[in-house]
Amino acid sequence: MRKLFSVLGKIYRYLWLIITSPVWLPFWCIGWLSEKIGLSNWIADATMGSGAYLVYKNLTRKPLRLFLTVFATFIAFLIFGTITAFQVAFDSGVELSADDRLVTVNKINFTQPLPISYVNKVKAVEGVSGVVHMNWFGGYYQDPRQQVLTFAVDQEAMLDVYDEIIITEEEASSWKQNRQGIIVGKSIADTHGWKVGDRIPLSSNIFSQRDGNSTWEFDVEAVYTGADAQTDTNGVYIHYKYFNETQSFGGDYIGWMGVRTTDTNLNEQVIKAIDDMFINSPFETETVPEKAFNKAFLEQIGDIGLILGSVVVAAFFIILVIVGNSMVLSVRERTGEIGVMKTLGFKSMRIFRMVLGESLLVALVGGGLGILASYGVTGMINSVPNPLPTLVLNSNVITTAFAYVAALGLITGIIPAVSALRLNIITALTRT
Amino acid sequence: MTGIFSQIWAVIIMNIRSLPRRLWMSLAAIFAISVVVAVLLSFLSMVKGFQQTLEGTGSEDVAIVTRSGSRSELNSSMGRDTVNIITTAPGIAKNADGAPVYSAELYVIVDGIKRSSGTEANLPMRGISLDGFALRDQVSIVEGRVFVPGTNEIIVGAGVLREFDGFELGKQIRFGKTSWTVVGVFSTGGSAFESELWADARTIQSQFQRGSSFQTVRIRLDETGNVDGMLKMVEDDPRLILDVETEASFFAEQGEAMNAIITFGWVISIVMSLGALAGALNTMYTSVSSRAAEIATLRAIGFSNTSAFFGTLAESIVLSLLGGVLGALVSYSFMDGLSASTMGSNFTQVVFTFALTPELFQNGILLALFIGVVGGFFPAWRAARLPVAIAFQRGN
Amino acid sequence: MTNRTLYDLRAVEKSFVKGKERITVFSDLNMSIAEGDFLAIMGPSGSGKTTLLNLLGGVDQPTGGEVWFDDARVDTLSENELAQWRANNIGFIFQFYNLMPMLNAARNVELPLLLTNLSKKQRKQSVDTALELVGLADRAKHMPSEMSGGQQQRVAVARAIISDPKLLLCDEPTGDLDRKTADEILEMLQLLNREFGKTIVMVTHDPEAAKYAKRTLHLDKGEFVEKDLAS
């Protein structure tokens, strides 16, 4: 039995080293190389004076423990970076809404229709620079489960009101002229492999053609990109007229209107003007700024922010506890040495700073690596076609991340630092 | 053979008895694991609750007919004549008079103020005939009375009352230009129907300008789960562009949308458990090194290294189980029964409650156990291979 | 030859509270150490040797009386001032060496210099000199774990003298060494005393070690019994 253990143990030890070699090998190589060329000595000399070298040496006493604490920190910041990118992406729908755009829907609910005659009346309102009417098509591609966000619009006004949709002049004019033309967003185009010039079938959950068939065919006239990296490019746009003429019911009704104002200061006024026009008619309207509309829509899903935020908090709690504990333990193991340092003449405050330096360094390395990794993860998610908006780690996220790194370093280090500060020399030296 | 087991047992007891000495580190590991388990179970119970609500909503005895490809009640539509045709299909249960048992219904969306956010959210309003009540299991009026057909009276589901403002008994509500009165509150045993407002189908038709068209037909089946008769009729008749399936499978499909969240919850939990694993490993390695002298002494006395191995592994498992149970309990007390509502596939709110079932509890414990075993294995290995000579060194 | 007094303890009292009792270690201790002295302090355990050494090193403060070092009062200094004072004036040598295990010999010796304003180059020079002096120049890059007890103690000595302190305090410096190695260390201390004029106070329980000192004081229950080596 014993022999088996030792043989297995040997295999295990080396197997484990080999498997994890991508992790430690680079560090080992760097270390070996710098030792050889005297770099490590030079670095040690440079950092000795400030005490940074001591901080580093104290941390690397138990490499395994250091690895585990850095790893735990790495995980927490990987989660933070990725999830915050998600949050930003969800918020972007709201953030990127144009300030000078309003949405006019049926007052009962946005799923109720409005008469198409309302469009010209709204166009005539003072302060309105453009109106585009839109219908929800309820589109899907091949399988009812593969939903495609399809909007049947007034093709002449569409690109003027929603100018974050970027296509070339030629493509725009080509689309406007082709009744069966469709412009598709880059994200959805990549998902299904659509290119300009393709003829694609789109079916509707809601509507069917006169002959009972619920599939329409379209020519892809453009693949649009968004003005901002996070502008949604999952939507497709078709001509209202084509849809209206061929579908079997609900004729001459529109879903809602996108309204552009000449000046954001006029928004309030325009809202009132529009809604007042239709009070007491069979189709009363409710007009809201686009931002408010998008926000309300998101809120219907639930407090996503709360859920994601809770996950991040939970992750931070875990490492706080783990790393904090580790620090306390590692300082406790060194009481003798701390005592000696104090007898040599090191002031308590200096030792306090050194301990904090250790915890900050761990937080910095782990956190820094975690943020880097979340770049990688979000990049991976972005490269795979998916219905999510583009995940971006903007400067806000990065700044917040490093603020948390600093906070984490301080919190995990404060208790052991204080105990090192207050350590009585005699107690320290007489401890076994 | 009892020798090795009693050795192992003795070591386990010793390790566990000495836990209080390593109190803070052990607590840290327990805490970390409990947080991971709590997060996992919170996600899972949310999804489970949502799915249960939807699944409980459908009956195997009732078929639901929608326009082909519509995928949800909202998108569907059909004329009176279509309803008349499909209800003559074979396989449909008949009542005492020999007439088919069915309910033609409408489904519109209105706005209600969600309590939790204070903002407007979409509420489903169903146009239903009194026949429709019979087609739902467990419908009961818990307050007030049923609406009188042909009037602007509505009854609200118990879930709506919980999650939305302004739908109390006797309240007058305006949807656009139409005015309605709440005359009753109904319950359906916790299914998704409780997130709805019910009114007379004909009233909905007139108030929402629907003419004589409906959106769905619910039909009681002669034989549980058997919709073949209707499917054949749809296939044979070119006028019928319909989807027919049992209500149960219809709603089950809608629950599938939650799969993305399940994946997300698991991915997050696994990533976090890597962090907790690091903590567990840290704790166990420290535990072993702080008791190196004890363990070596035991070995010097004659305890086998197998017993040292299992003793240490047992300690890790005990800690992780404690963490798992703690996490599950916390999750249970906060989440189970928590009422929430979210947007379902109709763009309408589905009110559901978080459900932490025994099966999910198991998942949580398994995760904790996994962390405990992996986190304890290598330190246990080290304990088993400690050189006995350490027992004779001073000042460890 | 009258050397000036380096250290003067006047009516020093030291007591502390343990549970409900007040334990008095010294009640009226008077002691003078001249510059260039090599003093051994012997006594049974519990006699107060360690406490005395702690008082001399500024690691502990008396509860009464005055402590004068180099014509300045030490017992009134704050903790930070004491740290500075120790760095400038005292070198410690412990029984169990107390080297930092994660630093090599040179870095260990360099430690006290971090408290000065010397440049990198100057520090390196001092370290080299100190290691030369204790005969360990070739082991500068070795870790404590790679050295014998005697070698570690020599590194400790190098560390103790590198800032050129006036006073060396040794707590059982040869307690953990074999006879031969102990002698080497003691000879080194003698050298430091004779050639470099370092004042040394050594606490020891080993009479053989005490012989290397110029005079021996016996401490018993907090009081001195002087015993001159010469007589």
PDB file of C-alpha atoms in Angstrom, chain B residues 146-364:
ATOM      1  CA  VAL B 146     -67.522  36.656 -11.259  1.00  0.00           C
ATOM      2  CA  PHE B 147     -68.140  39.403 -13.828  1.00  0.00           C
ATOM      3  CA  VAL B 148     -71.514  39.605 -15.455  1.00  0.00           C
ATOM      4  CA  PRO B 149     -71.179  38.821 -19.183  1.00  0.00           C
ATOM      5  CA  GLY B 150     -71.713  41.794 -21.441  1.00  0.00           C
ATOM      6  CA  THR B 151     -70.637  44.362 -18.845  1.00  0.00           C
ATOM      7  CA  ASN B 152     -67.388  46.223 -18.217  1.00  0.00           C
ATOM      8  CA  GLU B 153     -66.639  44.179 -15.134  1.00  0.00           C
ATOM      9  CA  ILE B 154     -63.338  42.412 -14.620  1.00  0.00           C
ATOM     10  CA  ILE B 155     -61.877  39.993 -12.140  1.00  0.00           C
ATOM     11  CA  VAL B 156     -58.193  40.117 -11.269  1.00  0.00           C
ATOM     12  CA  GLY B 157     -55.816  37.279 -10.571  1.00  0.00           C
ATOM     13  CA  ALA B 158     -54.325  36.944  -7.104  1.00  0.00           C
ATOM     14  CA  GLY B 159     -50.846  37.448  -8.541  1.00  0.00           C
ATOM     15  CA  VAL B 160     -51.835  40.759 -10.089  1.00  0.00           C
ATOM     16  CA  LEU B 161     -53.046  41.958  -6.729  1.00  0.00           C
ATOM     17  CA  ARG B 162     -49.702  41.037  -5.180  1.00  0.00           C
ATOM     18  CA  GLU B 163     -47.460  42.667  -7.727  1.00  0.00           C
ATOM     19  CA  PHE B 164     -49.463  45.589  -9.044  1.00  0.00           C
ATOM     20  CA  ASP B 165     -51.055  48.701  -7.647  1.00  0.00           C
ATOM     21  CA  GLY B 166     -54.612  49.780  -8.047  1.00  0.00           C
ATOM     22  CA  PHE B 167     -56.495  46.574  -8.754  1.00  0.00           C
ATOM     23  CA  GLU B 168     -58.264  46.145  -5.462  1.00  0.00           C
ATOM     24  CA  LEU B 169     -61.850  45.033  -5.238  1.00  0.00           C
ATOM     25  CA  GLY B 170     -64.281  47.747  -6.226  1.00  0.00           C
ATOM     26  CA  LYS B 171     -61.684  49.895  -7.973  1.00  0.00           C
ATOM     27  CA  GLN B 172     -62.492  51.618 -11.215  1.00  0.00           C
ATOM     28  CA  ILE B 173     -59.810  51.362 -13.873  1.00  0.00           C
ATOM     29  CA  ARG B 174     -59.347  53.128 -17.152  1.00  0.00           C
ATOM     30  CA  PHE B 175     -57.626  51.579 -20.082  1.00  0.00           C
ATOM     31  CA  GLY B 176     -57.467  54.257 -22.730  1.00  0.00           C
ATOM     32  CA  LYS B 177     -60.990  55.406 -23.160  1.00  0.00           C
ATOM     33  CA  THR B 178     -62.606  52.416 -21.615  1.00  0.00           C
ATOM     34  CA  SER B 179     -63.586  52.163 -17.996  1.00  0.00           C
ATOM     35  CA  TRP B 180     -63.795  48.924 -15.990  1.00  0.00           C
ATOM     36  CA  THR B 181     -64.717  47.832 -12.493  1.00  0.00           C
ATOM     37  CA  VAL B 182     -62.975  45.190 -10.415  1.00  0.00           C
ATOM     38  CA  VAL B 183     -65.650  42.905  -9.020  1.00  0.00           C
ATOM     39  CA  GLY B 184     -63.681  39.895  -7.924  1.00  0.00           C
ATOM     40  CA  VAL B 185     -60.329  38.252  -7.274  1.00  0.00           C
ATOM     41  CA  PHE B 186     -59.591  34.786  -8.581  1.00  0.00           C
ATOM     42  CA  SER B 187     -56.952  32.197  -7.887  1.00  0.00           C
ATOM     43  CA  THR B 188     -55.768  29.314 -10.028  1.00  0.00           C
ATOM     44  CA  GLY B 189     -53.453  27.617  -7.601  1.00  0.00           C
ATOM     45  CA  GLY B 190     -50.381  29.669  -8.466  1.00  0.00           C
ATOM     46  CA  SER B 191     -50.285  29.244 -12.222  1.00  0.00           C
ATOM     47  CA  ALA B 192     -49.552  31.983 -14.731  1.00  0.00           C
ATOM     48  CA  PHE B 193     -53.268  32.728 -15.114  1.00  0.00           C
ATOM     49  CA  GLU B 194     -53.069  34.509 -11.792  1.00  0.00           C
ATOM     50  CA  SER B 195     -51.063  37.216 -13.538  1.00  0.00           C
ATOM     51  CA  GLU B 196     -54.045  38.059 -15.696  1.00  0.00           C
ATOM     52  CA  LEU B 197     -57.160  40.194 -15.725  1.00  0.00           C
ATOM     53  CA  TRP B 198     -60.277  38.440 -16.954  1.00  0.00           C
ATOM     54  CA  ALA B 199     -63.279  40.047 -18.601  1.00  0.00           C
ATOM     55  CA  ASP B 200     -66.097  38.952 -20.840  1.00  0.00           C
ATOM     56  CA  ALA B 201     -64.894  38.034 -24.319  1.00  0.00           C
ATOM     57  CA  ARG B 202     -67.625  39.937 -26.090  1.00  0.00           C
ATOM     58  CA  THR B 203     -66.951  43.084 -24.106  1.00  0.00           C
ATOM     59  CA  ILE B 204     -63.263  42.903 -25.045  1.00  0.00           C
ATOM     60  CA  GLN B 205     -64.186  42.432 -28.652  1.00  0.00           C
ATOM     61  CA  SER B 206     -66.270  45.552 -28.707  1.00  0.00           C
ATOM     62  CA  GLN B 207     -64.058  47.738 -26.526  1.00  0.00           C
ATOM     63  CA  PHE B 208     -60.918  46.839 -28.434  1.00  0.00           C
ATOM     64  CA  GLN B 209     -62.480  46.900 -31.891  1.00  0.00           C
ATOM     65  CA  ARG B 210     -61.994  43.228 -32.596  1.00  0.00           C
ATOM     66  CA  GLY B 211     -65.218  42.635 -34.424  1.00  0.00           C
ATOM     67  CA  SER B 212     -66.030  38.981 -34.082  1.00  0.00           C
ATOM     68  CA  SER B 213     -62.533  37.575 -34.123  1.00  0.00           C
ATOM     69  CA  PHE B 214     -60.781  35.727 -31.350  1.00  0.00           C
ATOM     70  CA  GLN B 215     -57.188  34.868 -30.636  1.00  0.00           C
ATOM     71  CA  THR B 216     -57.144  31.390 -29.206  1.00  0.00           C
ATOM     72  CA  VAL B 217     -59.503  28.512 -28.687  1.00  0.00           C
ATOM     73  CA  ARG B 218     -59.182  26.200 -25.756  1.00  0.00           C
ATOM     74  CA  ILE B 219     -60.814  22.807 -26.223  1.00  0.00           C
ATOM     75  CA  ARG B 220     -61.319  20.007 -23.754  1.00  0.00           C
ATOM     76  CA  LEU B 221     -59.953  16.729 -25.028  1.00  0.00           C
ATOM     77  CA  ASP B 222     -61.765  13.445 -25.041  1.00  0.00           C
ATOM     78  CA  GLU B 223     -58.583  11.609 -24.307  1.00  0.00           C
ATOM     79  CA  THR B 224     -55.826  13.146 -22.227  1.00  0.00           C
ATOM     80  CA  GLY B 225     -52.986  14.446 -24.358  1.00  0.00           C
ATOM     81  CA  ASN B 226     -54.491  13.291 -27.636  1.00  0.00           C
ATOM     82  CA  VAL B 227     -54.802  16.076 -30.216  1.00  0.00           C
ATOM     83  CA  ASP B 228     -54.478  13.835 -33.271  1.00  0.00           C
ATOM     84  CA  GLY B 229     -58.054  14.318 -34.408  1.00  0.00           C
ATOM     85  CA  MET B 230     -57.643  18.071 -34.619  1.00  0.00           C
ATOM     86  CA  LEU B 231     -54.193  17.883 -36.174  1.00  0.00           C
ATOM     87  CA  LYS B 232     -55.559  15.713 -38.943  1.00  0.00           C
ATOM     88  CA  MET B 233     -58.379  18.122 -39.634  1.00  0.00           C
ATOM     89  CA  VAL B 234     -55.932  21.051 -39.861  1.00  0.00           C
ATOM     90  CA  GLU B 235     -53.763  19.093 -42.248  1.00  0.00           C
ATOM     91  CA  ASP B 236     -56.664  18.190 -44.487  1.00  0.00           C
ATOM     92  CA  ASP B 237     -58.388  21.575 -44.550  1.00  0.00           C
ATOM     93  CA  PRO B 238     -56.415  24.348 -46.364  1.00  0.00           C
ATOM     94  CA  ARG B 239     -58.529  27.036 -44.692  1.00  0.00           C
ATOM     95  CA  LEU B 240     -57.167  26.053 -41.307  1.00  0.00           C
ATOM     96  CA  ILE B 241     -53.702  27.540 -40.783  1.00  0.00           C
ATOM     97  CA  LEU B 242     -53.440  26.573 -37.151  1.00  0.00           C
ATOM     98  CA  ASP B 243     -51.177  25.092 -34.513  1.00  0.00           C
ATOM     99  CA  VAL B 244     -52.764  22.633 -32.122  1.00  0.00           C
ATOM    100  CA  GLU B 245     -51.097  21.309 -29.017  1.00  0.00           C
ATOM    101  CA  THR B 246     -51.948  20.490 -25.452  1.00  0.00           C
ATOM    102  CA  GLU B 247     -51.974  23.495 -23.175  1.00  0.00           C
ATOM    103  CA  ALA B 248     -49.294  21.849 -21.059  1.00  0.00           C
ATOM    104  CA  SER B 249     -46.759  21.608 -23.835  1.00  0.00           C
ATOM    105  CA  PHE B 250     -47.655  25.097 -25.086  1.00  0.00           C
ATOM    106  CA  PHE B 251     -46.703  26.675 -21.800  1.00  0.00           C
ATOM    107  CA  ALA B 252     -43.757  24.398 -21.232  1.00  0.00           C
ATOM    108  CA  GLU B 253     -42.188  25.780 -24.393  1.00  0.00           C
ATOM    109  CA  GLN B 254     -42.510  29.285 -23.085  1.00  0.00           C
ATOM    110  CA  GLY B 255     -40.572  28.271 -20.019  1.00  0.00           C
ATOM    111  CA  GLU B 256     -37.656  27.251 -22.170  1.00  0.00           C
ATOM    112  CA  ALA B 257     -36.715  30.850 -22.670  1.00  0.00           C
ATOM    113  CA  MET B 258     -35.342  30.699 -19.177  1.00  0.00           C
ATOM    114  CA  ASN B 259     -32.666  28.259 -20.250  1.00  0.00           C
ATOM    115  CA  ALA B 260     -30.314  31.090 -20.938  1.00  0.00           C
ATOM    116  CA  ILE B 261     -30.630  32.197 -17.344  1.00  0.00           C
ATOM    117  CA  ILE B 262     -29.979  28.698 -16.043  1.00  0.00           C
ATOM    118  CA  THR B 263     -26.791  28.572 -18.060  1.00  0.00           C
ATOM    119  CA  PHE B 264     -25.780  31.991 -16.818  1.00  0.00           C
ATOM    120  CA  GLY B 265     -26.498  31.024 -13.204  1.00  0.00           C
ATOM    121  CA  TRP B 266     -24.433  27.868 -13.439  1.00  0.00           C
ATOM    122  CA  VAL B 267     -21.540  29.564 -15.215  1.00  0.00           C
ATOM    123  CA  ILE B 268     -21.368  32.312 -12.618  1.00  0.00           C
ATOM    124  CA  SER B 269     -21.619  29.819  -9.774  1.00  0.00           C
ATOM    125  CA  ILE B 270     -18.870  27.649 -11.157  1.00  0.00           C
ATOM    126  CA  VAL B 271     -16.569  30.589 -11.661  1.00  0.00           C
ATOM    127  CA  MET B 272     -17.278  31.786  -8.138  1.00  0.00           C
ATOM    128  CA  SER B 273     -16.766  28.329  -6.757  1.00  0.00           C
ATOM    129  CA  LEU B 274     -13.263  28.402  -8.220  1.00  0.00           C
ATOM    130  CA  GLY B 275     -12.659  31.319  -5.943  1.00  0.00           C
ATOM    131  CA  ALA B 276     -14.198  29.472  -3.021  1.00  0.00           C
ATOM    132  CA  LEU B 277     -12.072  26.486  -3.955  1.00  0.00           C
ATOM    133  CA  ALA B 278      -8.967  28.615  -3.622  1.00  0.00           C
ATOM    134  CA  GLY B 279     -10.190  29.553  -0.172  1.00  0.00           C
ATOM    135  CA  ALA B 280     -10.877  25.964   0.779  1.00  0.00           C
ATOM    136  CA  LEU B 281      -7.441  24.877  -0.418  1.00  0.00           C
ATOM    137  CA  ASN B 282      -5.840  27.712   1.515  1.00  0.00           C
ATOM    138  CA  THR B 283      -7.678  26.728   4.658  1.00  0.00           C
ATOM    139  CA  MET B 284      -6.834  23.067   4.346  1.00  0.00           C
ATOM    140  CA  TYR B 285      -3.175  23.568   3.532  1.00  0.00           C
ATOM    141  CA  THR B 286      -2.869  25.865   6.512  1.00  0.00           C
ATOM    142  CA  SER B 287      -4.706  23.342   8.628  1.00  0.00           C
ATOM    143  CA  VAL B 288      -2.286  20.625   7.652  1.00  0.00           C
ATOM    144  CA  SER B 289       0.820  22.718   8.151  1.00  0.00           C
ATOM    145  CA  SER B 290      -0.301  24.040  11.521  1.00  0.00           C
ATOM    146  CA  ARG B 291      -0.899  20.524  12.737  1.00  0.00           C
ATOM    147  CA  ALA B 292       2.105  18.977  11.071  1.00  0.00           C
ATOM    148  CA  ALA B 293       3.619  17.985  14.391  1.00  0.00           C
ATOM    149  CA  GLU B 294       0.384  16.351  15.573  1.00  0.00           C
ATOM    150  CA  ILE B 295      -0.072  14.417  12.373  1.00  0.00           C
ATOM    151  CA  ALA B 296       3.551  13.305  12.328  1.00  0.00           C
ATOM    152  CA  THR B 297       3.284  12.247  15.947  1.00  0.00           C
ATOM    153  CA  LEU B 298       0.269  10.141  15.139  1.00  0.00           C
ATOM    154  CA  ARG B 299       2.205   8.531  12.355  1.00  0.00           C
ATOM    155  CA  ALA B 300       5.155   7.971  14.654  1.00  0.00           C
ATOM    156  CA  ILE B 301       2.809   6.181  17.032  1.00  0.00           C
ATOM    157  CA  GLY B 302       1.698   3.922  14.249  1.00  0.00           C
ATOM    158  CA  PHE B 303      -1.304   5.444  12.549  1.00  0.00           C
ATOM    159  CA  SER B 304      -1.179   4.713   8.832  1.00  0.00           C
ATOM    160  CA  ASN B 305      -0.918   7.479   6.287  1.00  0.00           C
ATOM    161  CA  THR B 306      -4.275   6.384   4.894  1.00  0.00           C
ATOM    162  CA  SER B 307      -5.884   7.471   8.109  1.00  0.00           C
ATOM    163  CA  ALA B 308      -4.092  10.821   7.918  1.00  0.00           C
ATOM    164  CA  PHE B 309      -5.365  11.190   4.371  1.00  0.00           C
ATOM    165  CA  PHE B 310      -8.967  10.431   5.139  1.00  0.00           C
ATOM    166  CA  GLY B 311      -8.906  12.343   8.349  1.00  0.00           C
ATOM    167  CA  THR B 312      -7.888  15.499   6.549  1.00  0.00           C
ATOM    168  CA  LEU B 313     -10.257  14.893   3.673  1.00  0.00           C
ATOM    169  CA  ALA B 314     -13.077  14.411   6.145  1.00  0.00           C
ATOM    170  CA  GLU B 315     -12.326  17.758   7.738  1.00  0.00           C
ATOM    171  CA  SER B 316     -12.559  19.469   4.382  1.00  0.00           C
ATOM    172  CA  ILE B 317     -15.828  17.737   3.578  1.00  0.00           C
ATOM    173  CA  VAL B 318     -17.324  18.646   6.944  1.00  0.00           C
ATOM    174  CA  LEU B 319     -16.435  22.309   6.415  1.00  0.00           C
ATOM    175  CA  SER B 320     -17.839  22.378   2.918  1.00  0.00           C
ATOM    176  CA  LEU B 321     -21.045  20.624   3.905  1.00  0.00           C
ATOM    177  CA  LEU B 322     -21.528  23.137   6.680  1.00  0.00           C
ATOM    178  CA  GLY B 323     -21.017  25.874   4.131  1.00  0.00           C
ATOM    179  CA  GLY B 324     -23.390  24.249   1.685  1.00  0.00           C
ATOM    180  CA  VAL B 325     -26.152  23.815   4.225  1.00  0.00           C
ATOM    181  CA  LEU B 326     -25.689  27.356   5.476  1.00  0.00           C
ATOM    182  CA  GLY B 327     -25.856  28.725   1.955  1.00  0.00           C
ATOM    183  CA  ALA B 328     -28.928  26.672   1.166  1.00  0.00           C
ATOM    184  CA  LEU B 329     -30.675  27.787   4.343  1.00  0.00           C
ATOM    185  CA  VAL B 330     -29.897  31.454   3.716  1.00  0.00           C
ATOM    186  CA  SER B 331     -31.056  31.118   0.145  1.00  0.00           C
ATOM    187  CA  TYR B 332     -34.196  29.340   1.268  1.00  0.00           C
ATOM    188  CA  SER B 333     -35.157  31.834   3.897  1.00  0.00           C
ATOM    189  CA  PHE B 334     -34.646  34.824   1.610  1.00  0.00           C
ATOM    190  CA  MET B 335     -35.698  33.479  -1.733  1.00  0.00           C
ATOM    191  CA  ASP B 336     -38.204  30.700  -1.388  1.00  0.00           C
ATOM    192  CA  GLY B 337     -41.659  32.089  -1.796  1.00  0.00           C
ATOM    193  CA  LEU B 338     -40.353  35.469  -2.906  1.00  0.00           C
ATOM    194  CA  SER B 339     -42.875  36.913  -5.285  1.00  0.00           C
ATOM    195  CA  ALA B 340     -41.606  38.526  -8.397  1.00  0.00           C
ATOM    196  CA  SER B 341     -42.786  39.208 -11.873  1.00  0.00           C
ATOM    197  CA  THR B 342     -40.972  39.464 -15.123  1.00  0.00           C
ATOM    198  CA  MET B 343     -41.676  39.806 -18.776  1.00  0.00           C
ATOM    199  CA  GLY B 344     -42.866  36.584 -20.288  1.00  0.00           C
ATOM    200  CA  SER B 345     -42.978  35.655 -23.919  1.00  0.00           C
ATOM    201  CA  ASN B 346     -46.071  37.732 -24.613  1.00  0.00           C
ATOM    202  CA  PHE B 347     -44.321  40.907 -23.511  1.00  0.00           C
ATOM    203  CA  THR B 348     -46.614  40.605 -20.516  1.00  0.00           C
ATOM    204  CA  GLN B 349     -45.740  40.178 -16.905  1.00  0.00           C
ATOM    205  CA  VAL B 350     -45.761  36.717 -15.465  1.00  0.00           C
ATOM    206  CA  VAL B 351     -46.020  36.703 -11.714  1.00  0.00           C
ATOM    207  CA  PHE B 352     -44.167  33.860 -10.106  1.00  0.00           C
ATOM    208  CA  THR B 353     -42.612  32.884  -6.825  1.00  0.00           C
ATOM    209  CA  PHE B 354     -39.095  31.623  -6.295  1.00  0.00           C
ATOM    210  CA  ALA B 355     -39.125  27.919  -5.570  1.00  0.00           C
ATOM    211  CA  LEU B 356     -36.260  26.189  -3.778  1.00  0.00           C
ATOM    212  CA  THR B 357     -37.192  22.566  -4.264  1.00  0.00           C
ATOM    213  CA  PRO B 358     -35.457  19.590  -2.603  1.00  0.00           C
ATOM    214  CA  GLU B 359     -33.957  18.778  -5.972  1.00  0.00           C
ATOM    215  CA  LEU B 360     -32.300  22.194  -6.144  1.00  0.00           C
ATOM    216  CA  PHE B 361     -31.178  21.847  -2.547  1.00  0.00           C
ATOM    217  CA  GLN B 362     -29.402  18.706  -3.677  1.00  0.00           C
ATOM    218  CA  ASN B 363     -27.619  20.632  -6.423  1.00  0.00           C
ATOM    219  CA  GLY B 364     -26.356  23.110  -3.890  1.00  0.00           C
TER     220      GLY B 364
END
